[in-house]
Coordinates of C-alpha atoms in Angstrom, one line a residue:
M23 CA -2.7 -3.9 -7.0
K24 CA -1.6 -5.9 -4.1
L25 CA 0.4 -8.8 -2.6
A26 CA -1.9 -11.6 -2.0
P27 CA -2.6 -12.9 1.5
V28 CA -0.1 -15.8 1.6
A29 CA 2.9 -16.7 3.5
L30 CA 3.7 -14.3 6.5
S31 CA 1.4 -11.7 5.4
A32 CA -1.6 -13.9 6.2
L33 CA -0.5 -13.7 10.0
A34 CA -1.6 -10.1 9.9
I35 CA -5.1 -10.8 9.2
S36 CA -7.5 -9.6 11.9
L37 CA -10.4 -11.7 13.1
A38 CA -12.8 -9.4 11.3
A39 CA -11.2 -9.9 7.9
C40 CA -11.7 -13.7 8.2
T41 CA -15.4 -13.5 8.3
T42 CA -17.3 -13.7 5.0
A43 CA -20.9 -12.6 4.9
N44 CA -23.4 -15.5 4.7
A45 CA -20.7 -18.1 4.9
E46 CA -21.3 -21.1 7.2
P47 CA -17.9 -22.4 8.6
V48 CA -17.1 -26.0 7.8
E49 CA -15.8 -28.4 10.3
S50 CA -12.1 -27.6 10.8
V51 CA -9.2 -30.1 11.2
P52 CA -7.5 -29.6 14.7
L53 CA -4.0 -28.5 14.6
A54 CA -1.2 -29.0 17.2
P55 CA -2.0 -26.8 20.4
A56 CA -0.5 -23.3 20.3
A57 CA 0.1 -23.1 24.0
A58 CA 3.5 -24.1 24.9
S59 CA 3.6 -27.1 27.1
A60 CA 6.0 -26.2 30.1
D61 CA 7.6 -29.7 29.6
Q62 CA 7.9 -29.6 26.0
Y63 CA 8.7 -25.9 25.5
P64 CA 10.1 -24.6 28.9
L65 CA 10.8 -20.8 29.1
T66 CA 14.5 -21.2 28.2
P67 CA 16.5 -20.1 25.2
Q68 CA 16.3 -23.7 23.8
G69 CA 12.6 -24.1 24.6
A70 CA 11.9 -20.8 22.8
A71 CA 14.0 -22.1 19.8
D72 CA 12.1 -25.4 19.6
W73 CA 8.7 -23.7 20.0
V74 CA 9.4 -21.3 17.1
A75 CA 10.5 -24.2 15.1
M76 CA 7.1 -26.0 15.8
V77 CA 5.3 -22.8 14.9
E78 CA 7.0 -22.2 11.6
K79 CA 6.2 -25.9 10.6
E80 CA 2.5 -25.8 11.7
Q81 CA 1.6 -22.2 10.6
G82 CA 3.5 -22.9 7.4
R83 CA 1.4 -25.8 6.5
L84 CA -1.8 -23.9 7.4
I85 CA -1.0 -20.8 5.3
V86 CA -0.4 -22.9 2.2
E87 CA -3.8 -24.6 2.7
Q88 CA -5.3 -21.0 3.2
A89 CA -3.6 -19.8 -0.1
R90 CA -5.1 -22.7 -2.1
I91 CA -8.6 -22.0 -0.6
D92 CA -8.3 -18.3 -1.1
W93 CA -7.2 -18.6 -4.6
I94 CA -10.2 -20.9 -5.5
N95 CA -12.5 -18.4 -3.7
A96 CA -10.9 -15.4 -5.6
T97 CA -11.3 -17.1 -9.1
Y98 CA -14.5 -19.0 -8.5
I99 CA -16.8 -17.3 -6.1
T100 CA -19.7 -19.4 -4.8
D101 CA -21.4 -19.9 -1.4
D102 CA -19.2 -22.9 -0.8
T103 CA -15.9 -21.3 -1.6
N104 CA -16.9 -18.3 0.5
A105 CA -17.6 -20.6 3.4
L106 CA -14.3 -22.5 2.9
A107 CA -12.4 -19.1 2.9
A108 CA -14.2 -18.0 6.1
D109 CA -13.3 -21.1 7.8
I110 CA -9.6 -21.3 6.9
G111 CA -9.4 -17.4 7.7
G112 CA -10.9 -17.8 11.2
R113 CA -8.5 -20.7 11.9
V114 CA -5.4 -18.7 10.7
A115 CA -6.4 -15.8 12.7
A116 CA -7.1 -17.8 15.9
K117 CA -3.8 -19.4 15.7
S118 CA -2.0 -16.2 15.1
V119 CA -3.4 -14.8 18.2
D120 CA -2.4 -17.9 20.3
Y121 CA 1.1 -17.7 18.7
A122 CA 1.4 -14.0 19.5
L123 CA 0.5 -14.6 23.2
E124 CA 2.9 -17.5 23.6
A125 CA 5.7 -15.4 21.7
A126 CA 5.1 -12.6 24.3
K127 CA 6.1 -15.0 27.1
F128 CA 9.1 -16.4 25.2
A129 CA 10.3 -12.8 24.5
E130 CA 10.9 -12.2 28.2
V131 CA 13.4 -15.1 28.3
K132 CA 17.1 -13.9 28.8
G133 CA 19.8 -15.1 26.5
L134 CA 17.7 -15.8 23.5
D135 CA 19.3 -16.5 20.3
P136 CA 19.0 -13.2 18.0
D137 CA 17.4 -15.2 15.2
V138 CA 14.7 -16.6 17.6
E139 CA 14.3 -13.3 19.1
R140 CA 13.6 -11.7 15.8
K141 CA 11.1 -14.4 14.9
L142 CA 9.3 -14.0 18.3
N143 CA 9.1 -10.3 17.6
I144 CA 7.6 -11.0 14.0
L145 CA 5.0 -13.2 15.8
R146 CA 4.1 -10.6 18.5
T147 CA 3.6 -7.9 15.9
A148 CA 1.9 -9.8 13.2
I149 CA -1.7 -9.1 14.4
N150 CA -3.3 -5.9 13.6
L151 CA -5.7 -5.7 16.2
P152 CA -5.0 -8.1 19.3
A153 CA -7.8 -8.9 21.6
P154 CA -7.3 -9.4 25.4
T155 CA -7.6 -13.0 26.8
T156 CA -10.5 -11.9 29.1
E157 CA -13.6 -14.0 28.5
G158 CA -15.6 -13.0 25.5
A159 CA -13.2 -10.2 24.5
A160 CA -12.0 -11.8 21.3
E161 CA -15.6 -12.6 20.1
R162 CA -16.6 -9.0 20.9
A163 CA -13.7 -7.5 19.0
A164 CA -14.4 -9.6 16.1
Q165 CA -18.0 -8.6 16.1
L166 CA -17.0 -4.8 16.3
A167 CA -14.6 -5.3 13.5
V168 CA -17.0 -7.0 11.2
G169 CA -19.7 -4.4 12.0
L170 CA -17.4 -1.6 11.3
G171 CA -16.5 -3.3 7.9
A172 CA -20.2 -3.9 7.2
K173 CA -21.1 -0.2 7.9
Y174 CA -18.3 1.0 5.5
G175 CA -19.3 -1.5 2.8
A176 CA -23.0 -0.4 3.0
G177 CA -22.1 3.2 3.2
K178 CA -23.7 5.7 0.8
G179 CA -23.4 9.5 0.1
T180 CA -25.8 11.6 -2.0
L181 CA -25.6 13.4 -5.3
N182 CA -28.4 16.0 -6.1
G183 CA -30.2 14.3 -3.1
K184 CA -30.2 10.9 -4.6
P185 CA -28.2 7.9 -2.8
I186 CA -25.0 6.9 -4.4
N187 CA -22.7 4.0 -3.3
G188 CA -19.1 4.1 -2.4
S189 CA -17.5 3.0 -5.6
D190 CA -19.8 5.3 -7.7
I191 CA -19.3 8.4 -5.4
E192 CA -15.4 7.9 -5.7
A193 CA -15.7 8.0 -9.4
E194 CA -18.0 11.1 -9.3
M195 CA -15.6 13.0 -7.1
G196 CA -13.1 12.7 -10.0
N197 CA -15.7 13.8 -12.6
L198 CA -14.7 17.3 -13.7
N199 CA -18.2 18.1 -14.9
H200 CA -19.8 18.6 -11.5
T201 CA -20.2 21.9 -9.5
P202 CA -18.5 22.9 -6.4
A203 CA -21.9 22.7 -4.6
E204 CA -22.2 19.0 -6.0
Y205 CA -18.6 18.1 -4.9
A206 CA -19.4 19.5 -1.5
E207 CA -22.7 17.6 -1.1
M208 CA -20.9 14.4 -2.0
W209 CA -18.1 15.0 0.3
A210 CA -20.2 16.0 3.3
S211 CA -22.9 13.3 2.8
W212 CA -20.2 10.5 2.6
H213 CA -18.3 11.6 5.7
T214 CA -21.5 12.1 7.7
N215 CA -23.3 9.0 6.6
V216 CA -20.4 6.5 6.8
G217 CA -18.2 7.9 9.5
A218 CA -20.6 9.1 12.2
P219 CA -22.3 5.9 13.0
M220 CA -19.0 4.1 13.6
K221 CA -17.8 6.3 16.3
G222 CA -19.0 4.4 19.5
E223 CA -17.9 0.9 18.1
Y224 CA -14.5 2.2 17.0
Q225 CA -13.9 3.6 20.4
E226 CA -14.8 0.4 22.1
L227 CA -12.6 -1.6 19.6
V228 CA -9.7 0.8 20.4
G229 CA -10.1 -0.1 24.2
L230 CA -10.3 -3.8 23.6
S231 CA -7.3 -3.7 21.2
N232 CA -5.2 -1.7 23.6
A233 CA -5.8 -4.2 26.4
G234 CA -4.6 -7.0 23.9
A235 CA -1.5 -5.0 23.0
K236 CA -0.6 -4.7 26.7
E237 CA -0.8 -8.5 27.2
L238 CA 1.7 -8.8 24.2
G239 CA 4.1 -6.4 26.1
F240 CA 3.2 -3.1 24.2
S241 CA 2.1 0.1 25.7
D242 CA -0.6 0.4 23.0
V243 CA -1.5 -0.6 19.6
G244 CA 0.3 2.2 17.9
A245 CA 3.5 1.3 19.7
M246 CA 3.0 -2.3 18.7
W247 CA 2.7 -1.4 15.0
R248 CA 5.8 0.8 15.2
S249 CA 7.7 -2.0 16.8
G250 CA 7.9 -3.9 13.5
Y251 CA 10.6 -1.5 11.9
D252 CA 13.7 -2.9 13.7
M253 CA 13.8 0.3 15.9
T254 CA 11.9 1.6 18.9
P255 CA 8.5 3.1 18.2
E256 CA 9.9 6.5 19.1
Q257 CA 12.6 6.4 16.6
F258 CA 10.3 5.2 13.7
A259 CA 8.0 8.0 14.3
A260 CA 11.0 10.4 14.1
E261 CA 12.3 8.7 10.9
T262 CA 9.1 9.0 9.3
E263 CA 8.8 12.6 10.2
R264 CA 12.5 13.3 8.9
M265 CA 11.6 11.7 5.5
W266 CA 8.5 14.0 5.3
Q267 CA 10.7 17.2 5.8
E268 CA 12.9 15.8 3.0
V269 CA 10.1 16.0 0.5
K270 CA 7.9 18.7 2.0
P271 CA 9.3 21.6 -0.2
L272 CA 8.3 19.7 -3.3
Y273 CA 4.8 19.1 -1.8
M274 CA 4.5 22.7 -0.9
A275 CA 5.4 23.8 -4.4
L276 CA 2.7 21.6 -5.9
H277 CA 0.2 22.7 -3.3
T278 CA 0.9 26.4 -4.2
Y279 CA 0.5 25.8 -7.9
V280 CA -2.7 23.6 -7.7
R281 CA -4.3 26.1 -5.4
W282 CA -3.7 29.0 -7.8
K283 CA -5.0 26.9 -10.8
L284 CA -8.2 26.0 -8.7
N285 CA -8.7 29.6 -7.8
E286 CA -8.4 30.5 -11.6
K287 CA -11.1 27.7 -12.3
Y288 CA -13.5 28.5 -9.4
G289 CA -12.8 32.0 -8.2
D290 CA -12.1 33.6 -4.6
K291 CA -15.5 32.6 -3.2
V292 CA -14.9 28.8 -3.7
Q293 CA -11.1 28.5 -3.6
P294 CA -9.3 31.6 -2.2
K295 CA -5.9 32.3 -3.5
T296 CA -4.4 31.9 0.0
G297 CA -4.9 29.3 2.8
P298 CA -5.8 25.7 2.7
I299 CA -7.3 24.0 -0.5
R300 CA -10.9 22.9 -0.3
A301 CA -10.8 19.1 0.2
D302 CA -13.6 18.3 -2.3
L303 CA -12.1 20.1 -5.2
L304 CA -9.0 17.8 -5.7
G305 CA -10.7 15.0 -7.6
N306 CA -10.7 12.3 -4.6
M307 CA -12.9 11.9 -1.6
W308 CA -9.9 12.1 0.8
A309 CA -7.7 14.6 -1.2
Q310 CA -5.0 11.9 -1.2
E311 CA -4.4 11.7 -4.9
W312 CA -5.0 14.6 -7.2
G313 CA -4.5 13.0 -10.7
N314 CA -8.2 13.3 -11.6
I315 CA -7.9 17.1 -11.8
Y316 CA -4.7 17.1 -13.9
P317 CA -6.6 18.5 -17.1
L318 CA -7.3 21.7 -14.9
V319 CA -3.7 22.2 -14.1
A320 CA -1.9 20.8 -17.0
P321 CA 0.6 22.9 -18.8
K322 CA -0.3 24.0 -22.3
G323 CA 0.3 21.4 -24.9
A324 CA 1.3 18.8 -22.1
G325 CA -1.2 16.2 -23.4
D326 CA 0.7 15.6 -26.6
V327 CA 3.4 13.4 -25.5
G328 CA 4.0 11.8 -28.9
Y329 CA 2.9 8.2 -28.1
D330 CA 0.3 6.3 -26.1
I331 CA 0.9 2.9 -24.6
T332 CA -2.6 1.7 -25.3
D333 CA -2.2 2.5 -29.1
L334 CA 1.2 0.9 -29.1
I335 CA -0.3 -2.4 -27.6
A336 CA -3.0 -2.2 -30.3
K337 CA -0.6 -1.5 -33.2
K338 CA 1.6 -4.5 -32.3
G339 CA -1.5 -6.8 -31.9
M340 CA -0.6 -7.7 -28.4
N341 CA -3.0 -9.9 -26.4
E342 CA -3.1 -10.4 -22.6
I343 CA -0.4 -13.0 -22.7
D344 CA 1.8 -10.9 -24.8
M345 CA 1.5 -8.1 -22.2
V346 CA 2.6 -10.5 -19.5
K347 CA 5.4 -11.9 -21.5
A348 CA 6.7 -8.3 -22.0
G349 CA 6.7 -7.9 -18.2
E350 CA 8.5 -11.2 -17.8
G351 CA 11.0 -10.1 -20.4
F352 CA 11.9 -7.0 -18.2
F353 CA 13.0 -9.4 -15.4
S354 CA 14.8 -11.9 -17.7
S355 CA 16.8 -9.0 -19.2
L356 CA 18.2 -8.5 -15.6
G357 CA 19.2 -12.0 -15.3
F358 CA 16.3 -13.5 -13.4
A359 CA 15.1 -17.0 -14.4
P360 CA 11.9 -17.3 -16.5
L361 CA 8.7 -17.7 -14.6
P362 CA 7.6 -21.5 -14.1
D363 CA 5.4 -23.1 -16.7
T364 CA 2.7 -23.4 -13.9
F365 CA 2.5 -19.6 -13.8
W366 CA 1.2 -19.6 -17.4
T367 CA -1.3 -22.5 -16.9
R368 CA -2.7 -21.4 -13.3
S369 CA -2.8 -17.6 -13.4
Q370 CA -6.0 -15.8 -14.2
F371 CA -5.2 -13.4 -17.0
T372 CA -8.7 -12.5 -18.2
K373 CA -12.2 -12.5 -16.7
P374 CA -13.9 -15.8 -17.3
A375 CA -17.3 -15.6 -19.0
D376 CA -18.8 -18.3 -16.9
R377 CA -18.3 -17.3 -13.4
E378 CA -17.8 -14.5 -10.8
V379 CA -14.2 -13.7 -9.8
V380 CA -12.2 -11.0 -8.1
C381 CA -10.7 -8.9 -10.8
H382 CA -8.5 -6.7 -8.5
A383 CA -4.9 -7.4 -9.5
S384 CA -2.8 -9.5 -7.1
A385 CA 0.3 -11.5 -7.0
W386 CA 0.4 -14.9 -5.3
D387 CA 2.9 -17.7 -4.4
I388 CA 0.7 -20.5 -3.3
D389 CA 3.1 -22.9 -2.0
N390 CA 6.0 -20.5 -0.8
V391 CA 8.3 -22.3 -3.2
D392 CA 7.6 -21.6 -7.0
D393 CA 3.8 -21.8 -7.6
L394 CA 3.6 -18.1 -8.6
R395 CA 0.6 -16.6 -10.2
I396 CA -1.0 -13.3 -11.0
K397 CA -4.8 -12.8 -10.7
M398 CA -6.1 -10.0 -13.1
C399 CA -8.8 -9.2 -15.6
I400 CA -6.3 -7.8 -18.0
K401 CA -7.4 -5.3 -20.6
P402 CA -5.1 -4.2 -23.5
N403 CA -4.5 -0.7 -22.3
A404 CA -1.6 1.2 -20.6
D405 CA -3.0 1.0 -17.1
D406 CA -2.9 -2.8 -17.1
F407 CA 0.4 -2.9 -18.8
V408 CA 1.9 -0.9 -15.9
T409 CA 0.0 -3.0 -13.5
I410 CA 1.4 -6.2 -14.9
H411 CA 5.0 -5.0 -14.5
H412 CA 4.1 -4.1 -10.9
E413 CA 2.5 -7.5 -10.0
L414 CA 5.4 -9.4 -11.4
G415 CA 7.6 -7.3 -9.1
H416 CA 5.8 -8.9 -6.2
N417 CA 6.2 -12.5 -7.8
Y418 CA 10.0 -12.2 -8.5
Y419 CA 10.4 -10.8 -4.8
Q420 CA 8.4 -13.9 -3.4
R421 CA 10.5 -16.3 -5.6
A422 CA 13.8 -14.7 -4.5
Y423 CA 13.0 -15.2 -0.7
N424 CA 11.5 -18.6 -1.0
E425 CA 14.4 -20.4 0.6
Q426 CA 14.1 -18.4 3.8
P427 CA 12.4 -19.9 6.9
F428 CA 8.7 -19.4 7.1
L429 CA 8.6 -16.3 9.3
Y430 CA 11.0 -14.6 6.9
L431 CA 8.9 -15.0 3.8
N432 CA 8.0 -11.3 3.4
G433 CA 9.6 -8.0 2.6
A434 CA 12.1 -6.4 4.7
N435 CA 9.6 -4.1 6.1
D436 CA 6.0 -3.6 5.0
G437 CA 6.9 -0.8 2.6
F438 CA 9.4 -2.9 0.6
H439 CA 7.0 -5.2 -1.4
E440 CA 5.0 -2.5 -2.7
A441 CA 8.0 -0.4 -3.4
I442 CA 9.7 -3.2 -5.6
G443 CA 6.5 -3.4 -7.7
D444 CA 6.4 0.4 -8.1
T445 CA 10.1 0.7 -9.0
I446 CA 9.5 -1.6 -12.0
A447 CA 6.4 0.5 -13.0
L448 CA 8.6 3.5 -12.9
S449 CA 10.9 1.9 -15.4
I450 CA 8.3 2.0 -18.1
T451 CA 10.0 4.9 -19.7
P452 CA 10.1 5.8 -23.5
E453 CA 13.6 4.4 -23.6
Y454 CA 12.4 1.2 -22.2
L455 CA 9.5 1.0 -24.8
V456 CA 12.1 1.6 -27.6
Q457 CA 14.4 -1.2 -26.2
I458 CA 11.5 -3.7 -26.4
G459 CA 10.4 -2.6 -29.8
M460 CA 7.1 -1.1 -28.8
L461 CA 8.1 2.5 -29.7
D462 CA 10.2 4.0 -32.6
R463 CA 13.2 6.1 -31.6
K464 CA 11.8 9.0 -33.7
D465 CA 8.6 9.1 -31.5
V466 CA 10.4 9.5 -28.2
P467 CA 8.9 12.7 -26.8
S468 CA 11.3 15.7 -26.6
A469 CA 12.3 17.1 -23.4
D470 CA 9.8 19.9 -23.6
K471 CA 7.1 17.2 -22.8
D472 CA 8.7 16.2 -19.5
I473 CA 7.1 18.8 -17.4
G474 CA 3.6 17.6 -18.2
L475 CA 4.6 14.0 -17.6
L476 CA 6.2 14.7 -14.3
L477 CA 3.4 17.0 -13.1
R478 CA 0.8 14.2 -13.9
Q479 CA 2.9 11.8 -11.9
A480 CA 3.4 14.2 -9.0
M481 CA -0.4 14.9 -8.8
D482 CA -0.5 11.3 -7.4
K483 CA 2.7 10.3 -6.0
V484 CA 3.8 13.6 -4.5
A485 CA 0.2 14.8 -3.4
F486 CA -0.3 11.4 -1.5
L487 CA 2.8 11.8 0.8
P488 CA 1.3 13.8 3.6
F489 CA -1.9 11.9 3.6
G490 CA 0.1 8.7 3.8
L491 CA 1.7 10.1 7.0
L492 CA -1.1 11.6 8.9
V493 CA -3.6 8.6 8.7
D494 CA -1.5 6.6 11.3
R495 CA -0.2 9.8 13.1
W496 CA -3.9 10.3 13.9
R497 CA -4.3 6.6 15.0
W498 CA -1.1 6.6 17.1
G499 CA -2.6 9.5 19.0
V500 CA -5.9 7.6 19.3
F501 CA -4.3 4.4 20.7
D502 CA -2.0 6.2 23.1
G503 CA -4.9 8.4 24.5
S504 CA -3.4 11.8 23.5
I505 CA -6.4 12.1 21.2
T506 CA -9.5 11.5 23.2
P507 CA -12.9 10.3 21.8
A508 CA -14.2 14.0 22.1
E509 CA -11.2 15.1 20.0
Y510 CA -11.3 12.5 17.3
N511 CA -12.8 14.8 14.5
T512 CA -11.0 18.0 15.3
A513 CA -7.7 16.0 15.6
W514 CA -8.3 14.4 12.3
H515 CA -9.0 17.7 10.4
G516 CA -6.3 19.4 12.4
L517 CA -3.8 16.8 11.0
K518 CA -5.1 17.2 7.5
L519 CA -4.6 20.8 7.8
Q520 CA -1.2 20.6 9.3
Y521 CA 0.3 18.1 6.9
Q522 CA -1.9 18.4 3.7
G523 CA -3.0 22.1 3.9
I524 CA -6.5 20.9 3.2
T525 CA -9.8 22.1 4.9
P526 CA -13.3 20.6 4.6
P527 CA -15.8 22.3 2.3
V528 CA -18.3 22.7 5.1
E529 CA -18.1 23.2 8.8
R530 CA -17.7 19.8 10.5
P531 CA -19.3 19.1 14.0
A532 CA -16.9 18.1 16.7
D533 CA -18.8 15.0 17.4
A534 CA -18.6 13.6 13.8
F535 CA -16.2 10.8 13.0
D536 CA -14.9 11.7 9.6
A537 CA -11.8 9.6 9.8
G538 CA -14.2 6.6 9.6
A539 CA -15.2 7.6 6.1
K540 CA -11.7 6.3 5.0
Y541 CA -11.7 2.4 4.5
H542 CA -8.3 1.9 6.3
I543 CA -9.8 3.2 9.6
P544 CA -12.8 0.9 10.0
G545 CA -10.8 -1.8 8.1
N546 CA -8.0 -1.5 10.6
V547 CA -5.3 -1.6 8.1
S548 CA -2.0 0.2 9.0
Y549 CA -1.2 3.1 6.5
T550 CA 2.4 4.0 7.0
R551 CA 3.5 1.3 4.7
Y552 CA 2.1 3.3 1.7
F553 CA 4.1 6.3 2.8
L554 CA 7.2 4.3 2.9
A555 CA 6.6 2.6 -0.5
R556 CA 6.2 5.9 -2.2
L557 CA 9.6 7.0 -1.1
L558 CA 11.3 3.7 -1.4
Q559 CA 10.3 3.2 -5.0
F560 CA 12.3 6.2 -6.0
Q561 CA 15.3 5.2 -3.8
F562 CA 15.3 1.8 -5.4
Y563 CA 14.9 3.2 -8.8
K564 CA 17.9 5.8 -8.5
A565 CA 20.1 3.0 -7.1
A566 CA 19.4 0.8 -10.1
C567 CA 20.0 3.8 -12.5
D568 CA 23.2 4.7 -10.8
Q569 CA 24.4 1.0 -11.1
A570 CA 23.4 0.9 -14.7
G571 CA 25.5 4.1 -15.4
W572 CA 22.6 6.2 -16.5
K573 CA 23.7 9.8 -17.2
G574 CA 20.4 11.6 -18.3
P575 CA 17.6 12.9 -16.3
L576 CA 16.6 10.5 -13.6
H577 CA 13.0 10.3 -14.9
R578 CA 14.0 9.1 -18.2
C579 CA 16.3 6.2 -17.0
S580 CA 15.9 2.6 -18.3
F581 CA 18.1 -0.2 -16.6
Y582 CA 16.4 -2.7 -18.9
G583 CA 18.9 -5.4 -19.8
N584 CA 21.5 -4.6 -17.1
K585 CA 22.6 -7.9 -15.4
E586 CA 24.6 -6.2 -12.8
V587 CA 21.4 -4.3 -11.5
G588 CA 19.7 -7.7 -11.5
K589 CA 22.3 -9.3 -9.5
N590 CA 22.3 -6.4 -6.9
L591 CA 18.5 -6.4 -6.7
N592 CA 18.4 -10.0 -6.2
A593 CA 20.8 -9.7 -3.4
M594 CA 18.2 -7.6 -1.4
L595 CA 15.2 -9.6 -2.6
E596 CA 16.3 -12.9 -1.4
M597 CA 17.1 -11.6 2.2
G598 CA 13.3 -11.4 2.7
A599 CA 12.6 -10.5 6.2
S600 CA 15.6 -12.3 7.6
K601 CA 17.6 -9.2 8.5
P602 CA 16.7 -5.7 9.8
W603 CA 15.5 -3.6 6.8
P604 CA 18.6 -1.2 7.0
D605 CA 20.7 -4.3 6.0
A606 CA 18.4 -5.2 3.0
L607 CA 18.3 -1.5 1.9
E608 CA 22.1 -1.3 2.1
A609 CA 22.4 -4.5 0.0
F610 CA 20.9 -2.7 -3.0
T611 CA 21.3 1.0 -2.4
G612 CA 24.4 1.2 -0.3
E613 CA 22.3 3.4 2.2
R614 CA 21.0 2.5 5.6
Q615 CA 18.2 5.1 5.8
M616 CA 15.0 5.3 3.9
S617 CA 15.1 8.6 2.2
G618 CA 13.0 11.0 0.1
K619 CA 16.0 12.5 -1.7
A620 CA 15.7 10.3 -4.7
M621 CA 12.1 11.3 -5.3
V622 CA 13.3 15.0 -4.9
E623 CA 15.8 14.4 -7.6
Y624 CA 13.4 12.5 -9.8
F625 CA 11.0 15.6 -9.7
A626 CA 13.8 18.3 -9.7
P627 CA 12.8 19.6 -13.2
L628 CA 9.3 19.9 -12.1
K629 CA 10.2 21.6 -8.9
K630 CA 12.3 24.1 -10.8
W631 CA 9.2 24.7 -13.2
L632 CA 6.8 25.0 -10.3
D633 CA 9.0 27.6 -8.5
E634 CA 9.0 29.7 -11.8
Q635 CA 5.2 29.4 -12.0
N636 CA 4.8 30.2 -8.2
K637 CA 6.9 33.4 -8.2
G638 CA 4.9 36.1 -6.5
K639 CA 2.3 33.8 -5.2
P640 CA 1.6 33.1 -1.6
S641 CA 2.9 29.7 -0.3
G642 CA 1.6 27.7 2.7
W643 CA -1.6 28.1 4.7

């Protein structure tokens, strides 16, 4: 589930991401030069304003071209569409680098219009890994990034001594039929085989990227990433730690309960009653989400909730279009306009029988006006029903801000877009299913089923939080030099122990590079956005429920059909990135701080239950 790489989000594509294997670039059409002519765009406030206007026009046109090509490539994969996508991706990336360097120069001008200053900062911080302008540096950085991505993509672990690829080994880590020894083998082999060979190249790429960040006016890449949040890098780091402390007691209670259940399952020799949890026993290669082991920890009778969305879809005879219509109906009930006719004729709802396509769900706005689409291979099941609501959240956000200038065609910060989709997904409650005629009132599960439902959600949403925080905590240290290459591995596992209470199943050598076994490290994708989205979704959800006058437990709230909520939500969405995110947050929630308090309220019944289960059991590690 993701937002497609169109509009401003395309500016963040690294040079590596724009290279498609075996694709020959086609001849490109030259665009206006990025470098600002001293005569045409002098280093004055007016010169900066004129230059930004030129960039928005030129890059806006190029991004729409990229969106059309990428759509064709994703829905009709051939050597030719691969080549076209590689070419346009390279052109966009090159332009983005040029624009960032010029923006850094204009950012030094005194007396800038605040709007121009904001757009210059967006341009400066839009590149994940900037390369310095020294001869050959950009090419070397791209080569390193491509190499790291290729190493990850080709990576294999082993199971019972036999090679197993990445997607298969992820699935097997969630298979409850394996032994602890098999989990340990898969975990260790994946981290050793995938991570270790990357270390030298990753270290070199860090050095090149830091040099590029300095040319853009930042102390290092980590500071550049943290500068995109309408506050200083130091303030943002402190804010994320504050939010973590708000939800940490909830995580600690979950950790204590799950550790005890794993001890009951495996015994003291495998998982002791005290200390950290063994990383390979949590159903996920990185111990980032624990939902796969829910059957091991579920309360007695929790599986019987009285209904199953997949069954409800079958009983109503809903096809793929009916499922999307149901999602559209949610937004229509809030007062949003129907999706355009082109959405229904241009989207990919099912997997075509005659060609290869990308089935991973994504939401698109091709022309940054109203050419909204989703790309899925929908199956009539509960997961895809939820995913449809999530992806449409992206589409309605895209439409809401489509009158903003090009550089503001994005969420208020990088956590907002995912959080909106997740807020809508949270709203698929039994009450909502009753309201849309999918569930009979008599089949709504009683309150005694809530703990099981909440625990299942917490195993993913709460368990993820410390991991969502520590990935970039580690990278910030790598970028600023406080974590040296010799300390890469010990620091990685030190943070996993500090934040997650997780330990490797086997001793790890100091010269290993286990961080590289997580895609987002070699892929150079910032990760804090996922931490923010996990918390913001509950903050948005609570705000909507409060506005709707909901009086019951927060986790049972439905704001379906409430036009006032829709009006207030749209007021935030239509701002896009035009204002600092606290302004956008306040427009809907009345609050100017991102917070974990709503998540704590949502899971309050579960926290009370966990505390009862944990009485007399040791907490912490």
